[in-house]
Amino acid sequence: MRIDESRKQKIVSFLRDFRAWTIAGVFSLLFSAALLFGARLDSVENVDVRDFRLWAFWPVLTLLFAVLTRLLWLCLDRLRERNREGEAKNKITYVFEKGDRFAVPGTFFFLFLCWLPVFLAVYPGFFVYDAQDEYVQVATRVFSTHHPLVHVLLLGGIICGVHKLTGSYNLGIACYMIFQMLLAAGGFTFLLSYLRRKKVSPVLRLVSLLYLGLFPTVVMFTLCSAKDALFTLALLLLLICLLEMGTQEKAFYASGGWQILFVLSGMAMMLLRNNGFYAFLVMIPILLFLQRKHWRRLLVLTACAVAGCLLINGGLKAALQAQSGEYQELLTVPIQQLARTYKYAPEAFSPEDEEILHEILSEEALRLYTPRLSDPVKYRFDNGNFAEDKARYVGLWLRVGMKKPLIYLNAWWMTSYGFWYPDMVINVYGGNSVFTFTYRDNSYFGYEVEEPGVRESKIPWLDEVYRRLSLEVWKEKVPVVAWLFSPGAMFWLYAFLFTKLLNNRRYEILYPYLPVFLLWLTVLLGPTYLPRYVLFFWYALPLFLAMNDDGILSERIRC
């Protein structure tokens, strides 16, 4: 019997180690590929699969990173144990826990006050990224579905309304920024309050509070008029709902409040970005499978969210007579693939195919091809011709792609590798001139105040700090610090945290990864790589770090 028990223990230990090495190996395999492929794309804008060094280095790096991954798992587990033992004696922990009565209002006002000096410095705020186009739609009463109509009405309505009352466009922009700051402070306060109720480490919550109040990427987009901040706040609330669904299944479905929040946050996410709608639809069948015991209730909740989104969007489109019919946003990658092939391998087009190509992309448009940004070519795409005979142009794309598949792959990678290559400098707009400046060596953040707004800084030195953070490359050259600003590095941090939980079989805590991963997949098909498209990596970081904390990890045990 003792021999049998000993053998069983050895088998269990072997299987546990095999599982851990497999998870670490897959993670390291993908991470090594990202480093090798990304480095080549960054330096020569092309991955040559015939380069034997690529395939020689890949297994070596995979083995190295697999060992490092396992060591990091062990170190983090030991660090958590030490923190748990010493937390009772920690003065910061004691002081932070004593402020129970003032936790919610204190957090809200602390965050708002952290952002207020920056708001004054960049007054009236960062009015950029399609802001002028959205405002003009409301001002001229000519609407299109190119931008989410809910955000168009919200942004343009506040600016036009305040301007009508006061005669000041800047004041209108400032009012929208204050409105968004209040929403962001409320969303982050809800997050930190939730982590407090889950008994997450007070030290981690304190660090999260300081991070949300002071980290530049969070502050920049909280003070930016683009739809990304509101979209990400809605997503953040949905992520919290999903974590509650996974860890407190019965309590979630017994609570009307959680279910209403799930529906409203999901609906808002879909209304504010089209890729949010697609990600939510794909998430539904996966959630129904994971929540088989409650599939009827969950089906009703998801159906309500989707129906609400469709009704609101459809109603606004009809009421505003918004024009639609643009295809270039969905066809960003195929457009780039055709343009790159035409530039580097024009022989792939027969005379007939070249004639078909010029029906949707003129010679002038094709000459504007840039590897990292599809906008110059995409904006000149002929939607009318494409709509008349879609099959004709899909056939063209397939025929050319079968001749030059590697060019197609490189065209796609060049507009997306910033989302998975950690050592990135974001400079997709280099050389482009906007209202008040020309992008030079960096285009991390827009910084601009588009017309009819104008920058009226109340704290010039702080305004200069954020100008340099937005438009200069130095922050992306500082070791370690650069990773905090990198979309690619943030993706791999999330992937590392995912593998750690997966190795520990904490499947109920993995629910929030589902929409994040699906949204990340959608941005790979976008026009370029910018932090704004994956803002959720920064806004949701405290939640995902807390998911590896004892408070969340012990949730199943407590219930």
Coordinates of C-alpha atoms in Angstrom, one line a residue:
M1 CA 0.0 0.0 0.0
R2 CA 2.8 2.4 0.8
I3 CA 4.5 1.6 -2.5
D4 CA 1.2 2.4 -4.3
E5 CA 0.7 5.6 -2.5
S6 CA 4.3 6.6 -3.2
R7 CA 3.8 5.8 -6.9
K8 CA 0.6 7.8 -7.0
Q9 CA 2.3 10.8 -5.5
K10 CA 5.1 10.6 -8.0
I11 CA 2.7 10.4 -10.9
V12 CA 0.7 13.3 -9.6
S13 CA 3.9 15.3 -9.1
F14 CA 5.0 14.4 -12.6
L15 CA 1.7 15.4 -14.1
R16 CA 1.7 18.7 -12.2
D17 CA 5.2 19.5 -13.4
F18 CA 4.4 18.4 -17.0
R19 CA 1.4 20.7 -17.0
A20 CA 3.3 23.6 -15.6
W21 CA 6.2 23.2 -18.1
T22 CA 3.6 22.9 -21.0
I23 CA 1.9 26.1 -20.0
A24 CA 5.2 27.9 -19.5
G25 CA 6.5 26.5 -22.8
V26 CA 3.6 27.6 -24.9
F27 CA 3.7 31.1 -23.3
S28 CA 7.5 31.3 -24.0
L29 CA 7.1 29.9 -27.5
L30 CA 4.7 32.7 -28.4
F31 CA 6.7 35.4 -26.5
S32 CA 9.9 34.4 -28.3
A33 CA 8.2 34.6 -31.7
A34 CA 6.9 38.0 -30.8
L35 CA 10.4 39.2 -30.0
L36 CA 12.1 37.7 -33.1
F37 CA 9.4 38.7 -35.6
G38 CA 8.8 42.1 -34.0
A39 CA 12.5 43.0 -34.1
R40 CA 12.7 42.3 -37.8
L41 CA 9.5 44.2 -38.6
D42 CA 10.8 47.2 -36.5
S43 CA 14.2 47.3 -38.2
V44 CA 13.6 46.2 -41.8
E45 CA 9.7 46.2 -42.1
N46 CA 9.7 42.7 -43.3
V47 CA 10.0 39.1 -41.9
D48 CA 12.0 36.9 -44.2
V49 CA 11.1 33.3 -43.3
R50 CA 14.1 32.0 -45.2
D51 CA 16.4 33.6 -42.6
F52 CA 17.8 30.5 -40.8
R53 CA 18.8 32.6 -37.7
L54 CA 15.1 33.2 -37.0
W55 CA 14.5 29.5 -36.6
A56 CA 17.8 28.8 -34.8
F57 CA 17.1 31.4 -32.1
W58 CA 13.5 30.6 -31.6
P59 CA 13.9 27.3 -29.6
V60 CA 16.8 28.7 -27.6
L61 CA 14.8 31.7 -26.5
T62 CA 11.7 29.5 -25.8
L63 CA 13.7 27.3 -23.5
L64 CA 15.2 30.3 -21.7
F65 CA 11.9 32.1 -21.2
A66 CA 10.2 28.9 -20.1
V67 CA 12.7 28.5 -17.2
L68 CA 12.4 32.2 -16.3
T69 CA 8.6 32.0 -16.4
R70 CA 8.6 29.1 -13.9
L71 CA 11.0 30.9 -11.6
L72 CA 8.9 34.0 -11.7
W73 CA 5.8 32.0 -10.7
L74 CA 7.7 30.6 -7.7
C75 CA 9.1 34.0 -6.7
L76 CA 5.7 35.6 -6.9
D77 CA 4.1 32.9 -4.8
R78 CA 6.8 33.2 -2.1
L79 CA 6.5 37.0 -2.2
R80 CA 2.8 36.8 -1.6
E81 CA 3.3 34.5 1.3
R82 CA 5.7 36.9 2.9
N83 CA 3.4 39.8 2.3
R84 CA 0.6 38.0 3.9
E85 CA 2.7 37.2 7.0
G86 CA 3.9 40.8 7.4
E87 CA 0.7 42.6 6.5
A88 CA -0.7 42.7 10.0
K89 CA 2.4 44.7 11.1
N90 CA 2.4 47.0 8.2
K91 CA 1.7 50.6 9.3
I92 CA 0.6 51.6 5.8
T93 CA -1.9 48.8 5.8
Y94 CA -3.2 49.8 9.2
V95 CA -3.7 53.5 8.3
F96 CA -5.3 52.6 5.0
E97 CA -7.8 50.3 6.6
K98 CA -8.8 52.8 9.3
G99 CA -10.3 55.1 6.7
D100 CA -13.4 53.0 6.2
R101 CA -15.9 55.7 6.5
F102 CA -14.2 58.0 4.0
A103 CA -13.0 55.3 1.5
V104 CA -15.5 56.0 -1.3
P105 CA -15.7 59.8 -1.2
G106 CA -12.0 60.1 -0.4
T107 CA -11.0 57.9 -3.3
F108 CA -13.3 59.9 -5.7
F109 CA -12.0 63.3 -4.7
F110 CA -8.4 62.2 -4.5
L111 CA -8.6 61.0 -8.1
F112 CA -10.3 64.1 -9.3
L113 CA -7.8 66.4 -7.5
C114 CA -4.9 64.4 -9.1
W115 CA -6.2 65.1 -12.6
L116 CA -7.3 68.7 -11.9
P117 CA -3.8 70.3 -12.2
V118 CA -3.2 68.5 -15.5
F119 CA -6.6 69.6 -16.8
L120 CA -5.7 73.2 -16.0
A121 CA -2.3 72.8 -17.6
V122 CA -3.8 71.5 -20.9
Y123 CA -7.0 73.5 -20.7
P124 CA -9.5 72.9 -22.2
G125 CA -8.3 69.3 -22.5
F126 CA -7.1 67.1 -25.3
F127 CA -9.6 67.7 -28.0
V128 CA -8.2 65.2 -30.6
Y129 CA -8.7 62.0 -32.5
D130 CA -11.8 62.7 -34.6
A131 CA -13.0 65.3 -32.2
Q132 CA -13.6 67.9 -34.8
D133 CA -15.4 65.6 -37.1
E134 CA -17.8 64.5 -34.3
Y135 CA -18.4 68.1 -33.3
V136 CA -19.1 69.2 -36.9
Q137 CA -21.7 66.5 -37.3
V138 CA -23.8 68.0 -34.5
A139 CA -23.1 71.6 -35.5
T140 CA -24.1 71.0 -39.2
R141 CA -26.8 68.4 -38.4
V142 CA -25.3 66.1 -41.0
F143 CA -24.6 62.7 -39.4
S144 CA -22.9 59.5 -40.4
T145 CA -22.3 56.2 -38.7
H146 CA -18.5 56.5 -39.1
H147 CA -18.3 57.3 -35.4
P148 CA -20.6 56.0 -32.6
L149 CA -23.7 58.2 -32.7
V150 CA -24.1 58.1 -28.9
H151 CA -20.6 59.6 -28.5
V152 CA -21.2 62.1 -31.3
L153 CA -24.3 63.4 -29.7
L154 CA -22.7 63.5 -26.2
L155 CA -19.5 65.3 -27.2
G156 CA -21.0 67.6 -29.9
G157 CA -24.2 68.2 -27.9
I158 CA -22.3 69.5 -24.8
I159 CA -19.9 71.7 -26.8
C160 CA -22.7 73.2 -29.0
G161 CA -25.0 73.6 -26.0
V162 CA -22.4 75.4 -23.9
H163 CA -21.3 77.5 -26.8
K164 CA -24.8 78.6 -27.5
L165 CA -25.2 79.7 -23.8
T166 CA -21.7 81.3 -23.3
G167 CA -20.3 81.9 -26.8
S168 CA -17.1 79.9 -25.8
Y169 CA -16.1 76.7 -27.6
N170 CA -13.3 76.2 -25.1
L171 CA -15.7 76.2 -22.2
G172 CA -17.9 73.7 -24.0
I173 CA -14.9 71.4 -24.5
A174 CA -13.9 71.9 -20.8
C175 CA -17.4 71.0 -19.7
Y176 CA -17.2 67.7 -21.6
M177 CA -13.8 67.0 -20.1
I178 CA -15.0 67.6 -16.5
F179 CA -18.0 65.4 -17.2
Q180 CA -15.7 62.6 -18.4
M181 CA -13.4 63.1 -15.4
L182 CA -16.3 62.7 -13.1
L183 CA -17.3 59.5 -14.8
A184 CA -13.8 58.2 -14.7
A185 CA -13.4 59.0 -11.0
G186 CA -16.7 57.2 -10.3
G187 CA -15.6 54.1 -12.3
F188 CA -12.2 53.9 -10.6
T189 CA -13.8 54.4 -7.2
F190 CA -16.2 51.6 -7.8
L191 CA -13.3 49.4 -8.8
L192 CA -11.2 50.2 -5.7
S193 CA -14.3 49.9 -3.5
Y194 CA -14.9 46.4 -5.0
L195 CA -11.3 45.4 -4.3
R196 CA -11.7 46.6 -0.8
R197 CA -14.8 44.5 -0.3
K198 CA -12.9 41.5 -1.6
K199 CA -10.2 42.0 1.0
V200 CA -7.5 42.6 -1.6
S201 CA -4.2 43.7 -0.1
P202 CA -4.4 47.3 1.2
V203 CA -0.9 47.9 -0.2
L204 CA -1.9 46.9 -3.7
R205 CA -5.0 49.1 -3.4
L206 CA -3.0 52.1 -2.3
V207 CA -0.5 51.6 -5.2
S208 CA -3.5 51.2 -7.5
L209 CA -5.0 54.5 -6.3
L210 CA -1.8 56.3 -6.9
Y211 CA -1.4 54.7 -10.3
L212 CA -4.9 55.6 -11.5
G213 CA -4.4 59.2 -10.2
L214 CA -0.9 59.9 -11.5
F215 CA 0.2 57.5 -14.3
P216 CA 0.5 59.6 -17.5
T217 CA -1.3 57.2 -19.9
V218 CA -4.3 57.0 -17.6
V219 CA -4.4 60.8 -17.1
M220 CA -3.9 61.6 -20.8
F221 CA -6.9 59.6 -21.9
T222 CA -9.1 60.6 -19.0
L223 CA -8.6 64.2 -20.2
C224 CA -9.1 63.2 -23.9
S225 CA -12.3 63.7 -25.9
A226 CA -11.9 60.5 -27.8
K227 CA -14.5 57.8 -27.2
D228 CA -11.8 55.4 -25.9
A229 CA -12.1 56.5 -22.3
L230 CA -15.8 56.1 -22.0
F231 CA -15.7 52.8 -23.9
T232 CA -13.0 51.5 -21.5
L233 CA -14.8 52.6 -18.4
A234 CA -17.9 50.6 -19.6
L235 CA -15.6 47.7 -20.3
L236 CA -14.1 48.0 -16.8
L237 CA -17.5 47.7 -15.2
L238 CA -18.2 44.6 -17.4
L239 CA -15.0 43.0 -16.3
I240 CA -15.9 43.5 -12.7
C241 CA -19.3 41.9 -13.4
L242 CA -17.6 38.9 -15.0
L243 CA -15.2 38.4 -12.1
E244 CA -18.2 38.5 -9.7
M245 CA -20.0 36.0 -12.0
G246 CA -17.0 33.6 -11.9
T247 CA -16.2 33.8 -8.2
Q248 CA -19.7 34.3 -6.7
E249 CA -21.9 32.5 -9.2
K250 CA -25.1 32.1 -7.1
A251 CA -24.8 35.5 -5.5
F252 CA -24.4 37.2 -8.9
Y253 CA -27.7 35.7 -10.3
A254 CA -29.5 36.4 -7.0
S255 CA -28.5 40.1 -7.2
G256 CA -30.6 42.4 -9.4
G257 CA -27.9 45.1 -9.1
W258 CA -25.1 43.0 -10.6
Q259 CA -27.3 41.8 -13.4
I260 CA -28.5 45.3 -14.3
L261 CA -24.8 46.5 -14.2
F262 CA -23.9 43.6 -16.5
V263 CA -26.5 44.6 -19.0
L264 CA -25.9 48.3 -18.9
S265 CA -22.1 48.1 -19.1
G266 CA -22.2 45.6 -21.9
M267 CA -24.7 47.8 -23.8
A268 CA -22.5 50.9 -23.3
M269 CA -19.4 49.1 -24.4
M270 CA -21.2 48.0 -27.7
L271 CA -22.6 51.5 -28.3
L272 CA -19.2 53.2 -27.9
R273 CA -17.1 51.1 -30.3
N274 CA -18.0 48.8 -33.1
N275 CA -15.3 46.2 -32.1
G276 CA -16.9 46.1 -28.7
F277 CA -20.1 44.9 -30.4
Y278 CA -18.3 42.1 -32.2
A279 CA -16.3 41.1 -29.1
F280 CA -19.5 40.9 -27.0
L281 CA -21.3 38.8 -29.6
V282 CA -18.4 36.3 -29.8
M283 CA -18.3 36.2 -26.0
I284 CA -21.9 35.2 -25.6
P285 CA -21.7 31.5 -26.6
I286 CA -18.5 31.0 -24.6
L287 CA -20.1 32.5 -21.5
L288 CA -23.2 30.3 -22.0
F289 CA -21.0 27.2 -22.1
L290 CA -19.0 28.3 -19.0
Q291 CA -22.2 29.1 -17.1
R292 CA -24.2 26.1 -18.2
K293 CA -26.1 25.9 -14.9
H294 CA -27.5 29.4 -15.4
W295 CA -27.6 29.6 -19.2
R296 CA -31.3 30.7 -19.4
R297 CA -30.7 33.7 -17.1
L298 CA -27.5 34.6 -18.8
L299 CA -29.1 34.3 -22.3
V300 CA -31.7 36.8 -21.2
L301 CA -29.1 39.2 -19.8
T302 CA -26.9 39.1 -23.0
A303 CA -30.0 39.4 -25.2
C304 CA -31.1 42.5 -23.3
A305 CA -27.7 44.1 -23.8
V306 CA -27.5 43.3 -27.5
A307 CA -31.2 44.3 -28.1
G308 CA -30.7 47.6 -26.2
C309 CA -27.6 48.4 -28.3
L310 CA -29.4 47.6 -31.6
L311 CA -32.5 49.6 -30.7
I312 CA -30.6 52.7 -29.5
N313 CA -28.3 52.6 -32.5
G314 CA -31.1 52.0 -35.0
G315 CA -33.3 54.6 -33.4
L316 CA -30.6 57.2 -33.5
K317 CA -29.7 56.4 -37.1
A318 CA -33.3 56.7 -38.2
A319 CA -33.9 59.9 -36.2
L320 CA -30.7 61.6 -37.4
Q321 CA -30.9 60.2 -40.9
A322 CA -27.3 59.2 -40.5
Q323 CA -25.5 58.1 -43.6
S324 CA -23.7 54.7 -43.7
G325 CA -22.2 52.5 -46.4
E326 CA -18.5 52.9 -45.6
Y327 CA -16.5 49.7 -45.9
Q328 CA -12.9 50.8 -45.5
E329 CA -12.8 50.5 -41.7
L330 CA -13.7 46.7 -42.1
L331 CA -11.3 46.3 -45.0
T332 CA -8.2 48.0 -43.5
V333 CA -6.1 44.9 -43.7
P334 CA -7.1 43.8 -47.2
I335 CA -6.5 47.3 -48.5
Q336 CA -3.0 47.4 -47.0
Q337 CA -2.2 43.9 -48.4
L338 CA -3.2 44.9 -51.9
A339 CA -1.3 48.2 -51.7
R340 CA 1.9 46.6 -50.4
T341 CA 1.8 43.9 -53.1
Y342 CA 1.3 46.6 -55.8
K343 CA 4.3 48.4 -54.4
Y344 CA 6.7 45.5 -53.9
A345 CA 5.5 42.9 -56.4
P346 CA 3.4 44.6 -59.1
E347 CA 4.0 41.6 -61.4
A348 CA 1.4 39.7 -59.2
F349 CA -1.3 41.7 -60.9
S350 CA -2.3 40.6 -64.4
P351 CA -3.5 43.5 -66.7
E352 CA -7.1 42.6 -65.9
D353 CA -6.4 42.4 -62.2
E354 CA -4.7 45.8 -62.3
E355 CA -7.7 47.3 -64.0
I356 CA -10.0 45.9 -61.3
L357 CA -7.7 47.2 -58.5
H358 CA -7.8 50.7 -59.9
E359 CA -11.6 50.7 -59.8
I360 CA -11.4 50.8 -56.0
L361 CA -7.8 52.2 -55.4
S362 CA -6.4 54.8 -57.7
E363 CA -2.8 55.0 -58.8
E364 CA -2.4 58.1 -56.6
A365 CA -3.9 56.3 -53.6
L366 CA -1.5 53.3 -54.0
R367 CA 1.5 55.5 -54.2
L368 CA 0.6 56.8 -50.6
Y369 CA 1.2 53.3 -49.1
T370 CA 3.0 53.5 -45.7
P371 CA 3.7 50.2 -43.9
R372 CA 2.6 51.2 -40.4
L373 CA -0.6 53.2 -41.1
S374 CA -3.4 52.4 -43.5
D375 CA -5.1 55.8 -43.4
P376 CA -3.4 57.4 -46.4
V377 CA -4.6 54.6 -48.7
K378 CA -7.8 53.6 -46.8
Y379 CA -9.3 57.1 -47.0
R380 CA -9.1 57.0 -50.8
F381 CA -10.9 53.7 -51.1
D382 CA -13.9 53.8 -53.5
N383 CA -16.8 52.5 -51.4
G384 CA -19.3 53.0 -54.2
N385 CA -17.6 50.7 -56.7
F386 CA -16.9 48.1 -54.0
A387 CA -20.6 48.1 -53.0
E388 CA -21.8 47.5 -56.6
D389 CA -19.9 44.2 -56.9
K390 CA -18.2 42.9 -53.7
A391 CA -17.5 39.5 -55.1
R392 CA -15.4 41.0 -58.0
Y393 CA -13.0 42.6 -55.5
V394 CA -12.9 39.8 -53.0
G395 CA -11.9 37.6 -55.9
L396 CA -9.1 40.0 -56.8
W397 CA -7.8 39.9 -53.2
L398 CA -7.8 36.1 -53.1
R399 CA -6.1 35.7 -56.4
V400 CA -3.3 38.1 -55.5
G401 CA -2.9 36.7 -52.0
M402 CA -2.4 33.1 -53.3
K403 CA 0.5 34.4 -55.4
K404 CA 2.1 36.5 -52.6
P405 CA 1.1 35.2 -49.2
L406 CA 4.2 36.4 -47.4
I407 CA 3.6 40.0 -48.6
Y408 CA 0.1 39.7 -47.3
L409 CA 1.3 38.5 -43.9
N410 CA 3.9 41.3 -43.6
A411 CA 1.4 43.9 -44.6
W412 CA -0.9 42.8 -41.7
W413 CA 2.0 42.5 -39.2
M414 CA 3.2 46.0 -40.0
T415 CA -0.1 47.6 -38.9
S416 CA -0.5 45.4 -35.8
Y417 CA 2.9 44.4 -34.4
G418 CA 2.9 47.3 -31.9
F419 CA 0.2 45.4 -30.0
W420 CA 2.4 42.3 -29.4
Y421 CA 6.1 43.5 -29.8
P422 CA 7.2 44.9 -26.4
D423 CA 10.2 47.0 -27.5
M424 CA 8.2 49.5 -29.5
V425 CA 8.5 53.2 -30.4
I426 CA 5.0 54.4 -31.4
N427 CA 5.6 56.7 -34.4
V428 CA 2.9 55.8 -36.9
Y429 CA 2.2 59.5 -37.7
G430 CA 5.8 60.6 -38.2
G431 CA 5.9 63.5 -40.6
N432 CA 2.2 64.2 -40.5
S433 CA 1.1 67.8 -39.8
V434 CA -1.9 68.6 -37.7
F435 CA -3.4 71.9 -36.4
T436 CA -0.6 73.1 -34.2
F437 CA 2.4 70.8 -34.7
T438 CA 4.1 68.1 -36.9
Y439 CA 4.7 64.6 -35.6
R440 CA 8.4 63.9 -35.6
D441 CA 10.0 61.0 -33.7
N442 CA 6.9 60.0 -31.7
S443 CA 3.2 59.8 -31.9
Y444 CA 2.3 58.1 -28.6
F445 CA -0.6 60.5 -27.9
G446 CA -2.3 63.2 -29.9
Y447 CA -1.9 66.1 -27.4
E448 CA -3.7 68.4 -29.9
V449 CA -6.5 70.8 -29.4
E450 CA -8.4 70.7 -32.7
E451 CA -10.5 73.6 -33.9
P452 CA -12.7 75.2 -32.8
G453 CA -10.8 74.8 -29.5
V454 CA -7.5 76.4 -28.7
R455 CA -4.9 75.6 -26.0
E456 CA -5.1 78.1 -23.0
S457 CA -2.7 76.6 -20.5
K458 CA -3.1 77.8 -16.9
I459 CA 0.1 75.9 -15.8
P460 CA 2.5 76.1 -18.7
W461 CA 5.4 74.0 -17.2
L462 CA 3.0 71.0 -16.6
D463 CA 1.6 71.4 -20.1
E464 CA 5.2 71.1 -21.4
V465 CA 5.7 67.9 -19.4
Y466 CA 2.6 66.3 -21.1
R467 CA 3.7 67.6 -24.5
R468 CA 7.0 65.9 -24.1
L469 CA 5.3 62.7 -22.8
S470 CA 3.0 62.7 -25.8
L471 CA 5.4 63.6 -28.6
E472 CA 8.9 62.8 -27.6
V473 CA 10.6 59.4 -27.7
W474 CA 12.7 59.5 -24.5
K475 CA 10.2 57.6 -22.3
E476 CA 10.2 54.7 -24.7
K477 CA 14.0 54.4 -24.5
V478 CA 14.3 54.2 -20.7
P479 CA 14.7 50.5 -19.6
V480 CA 11.8 49.0 -17.7
V481 CA 9.9 52.4 -17.7
A482 CA 9.4 52.0 -21.4
W483 CA 7.5 48.7 -20.8
L484 CA 4.9 50.6 -18.7
F485 CA 4.1 52.7 -21.8
S486 CA 4.2 49.9 -24.4
P487 CA 1.0 48.3 -25.6
G488 CA 3.0 45.2 -26.6
A489 CA 4.6 44.9 -23.1
M490 CA 1.3 45.4 -21.4
F491 CA -0.2 42.5 -23.5
W492 CA 2.5 40.1 -22.4
L493 CA 2.1 41.2 -18.8
Y494 CA -1.6 40.3 -19.0
A495 CA -0.6 37.0 -20.8
F496 CA 1.9 36.2 -18.0
L497 CA -0.8 36.8 -15.3
F498 CA -3.2 34.6 -17.3
T499 CA -0.7 31.7 -17.5
K500 CA 0.0 31.9 -13.7
L501 CA -3.7 31.6 -12.9
L502 CA -4.2 28.9 -15.5
N503 CA -1.3 26.9 -14.0
N504 CA -3.0 27.2 -10.6
R505 CA -6.3 26.0 -12.1
R506 CA -8.1 29.2 -11.0
Y507 CA -10.5 29.1 -13.9
E508 CA -13.3 31.0 -12.2
I509 CA -11.0 34.0 -12.0
L510 CA -10.2 34.0 -15.7
Y511 CA -13.6 35.3 -16.9
P512 CA -12.4 38.9 -17.3
Y513 CA -9.7 37.8 -19.7
L514 CA -12.4 36.8 -22.2
P515 CA -13.5 40.2 -23.5
V516 CA -10.0 41.6 -23.2
F517 CA -8.6 38.9 -25.4
L518 CA -11.4 39.2 -27.9
L519 CA -11.0 43.0 -28.1
W520 CA -7.2 42.5 -28.5
L521 CA -7.9 40.2 -31.5
T522 CA -10.2 42.9 -33.1
V523 CA -7.5 45.6 -32.9
L524 CA -5.1 43.4 -34.8
L525 CA -7.3 44.0 -37.8
G526 CA -7.3 47.8 -37.3
P527 CA -5.6 50.6 -39.2
T528 CA -2.5 50.9 -37.0
Y529 CA -1.2 50.4 -33.5
L530 CA -1.8 53.1 -30.9
P531 CA -2.3 53.0 -27.1
R532 CA -5.8 54.4 -27.4
Y533 CA -7.1 51.2 -29.1
V534 CA -5.9 49.1 -26.1
L535 CA -6.5 51.6 -23.3
F536 CA -8.1 48.8 -21.3
F537 CA -4.6 47.4 -20.6
W538 CA -3.9 50.5 -18.4
Y539 CA -7.4 51.2 -17.0
A540 CA -8.0 47.6 -15.9
L541 CA -4.4 46.9 -14.6
P542 CA -5.3 47.2 -10.9
L543 CA -8.1 44.6 -11.4
F544 CA -5.9 42.1 -13.1
L545 CA -3.1 42.4 -10.6
A546 CA -5.7 42.0 -7.8
M547 CA -6.9 38.8 -9.4
N548 CA -3.6 37.2 -8.3
D549 CA -4.0 38.5 -4.8
D550 CA -5.1 36.4 -1.8
G551 CA -8.3 38.3 -1.4
I552 CA -9.7 37.3 -4.8
L553 CA -7.9 33.9 -4.8
S554 CA -9.6 32.9 -1.6
E555 CA -13.1 33.9 -2.8
R556 CA -14.2 30.3 -3.5
I557 CA -13.1 29.2 -0.1
R558 CA -15.0 31.9 1.7
C559 CA -18.2 31.2 -0.1

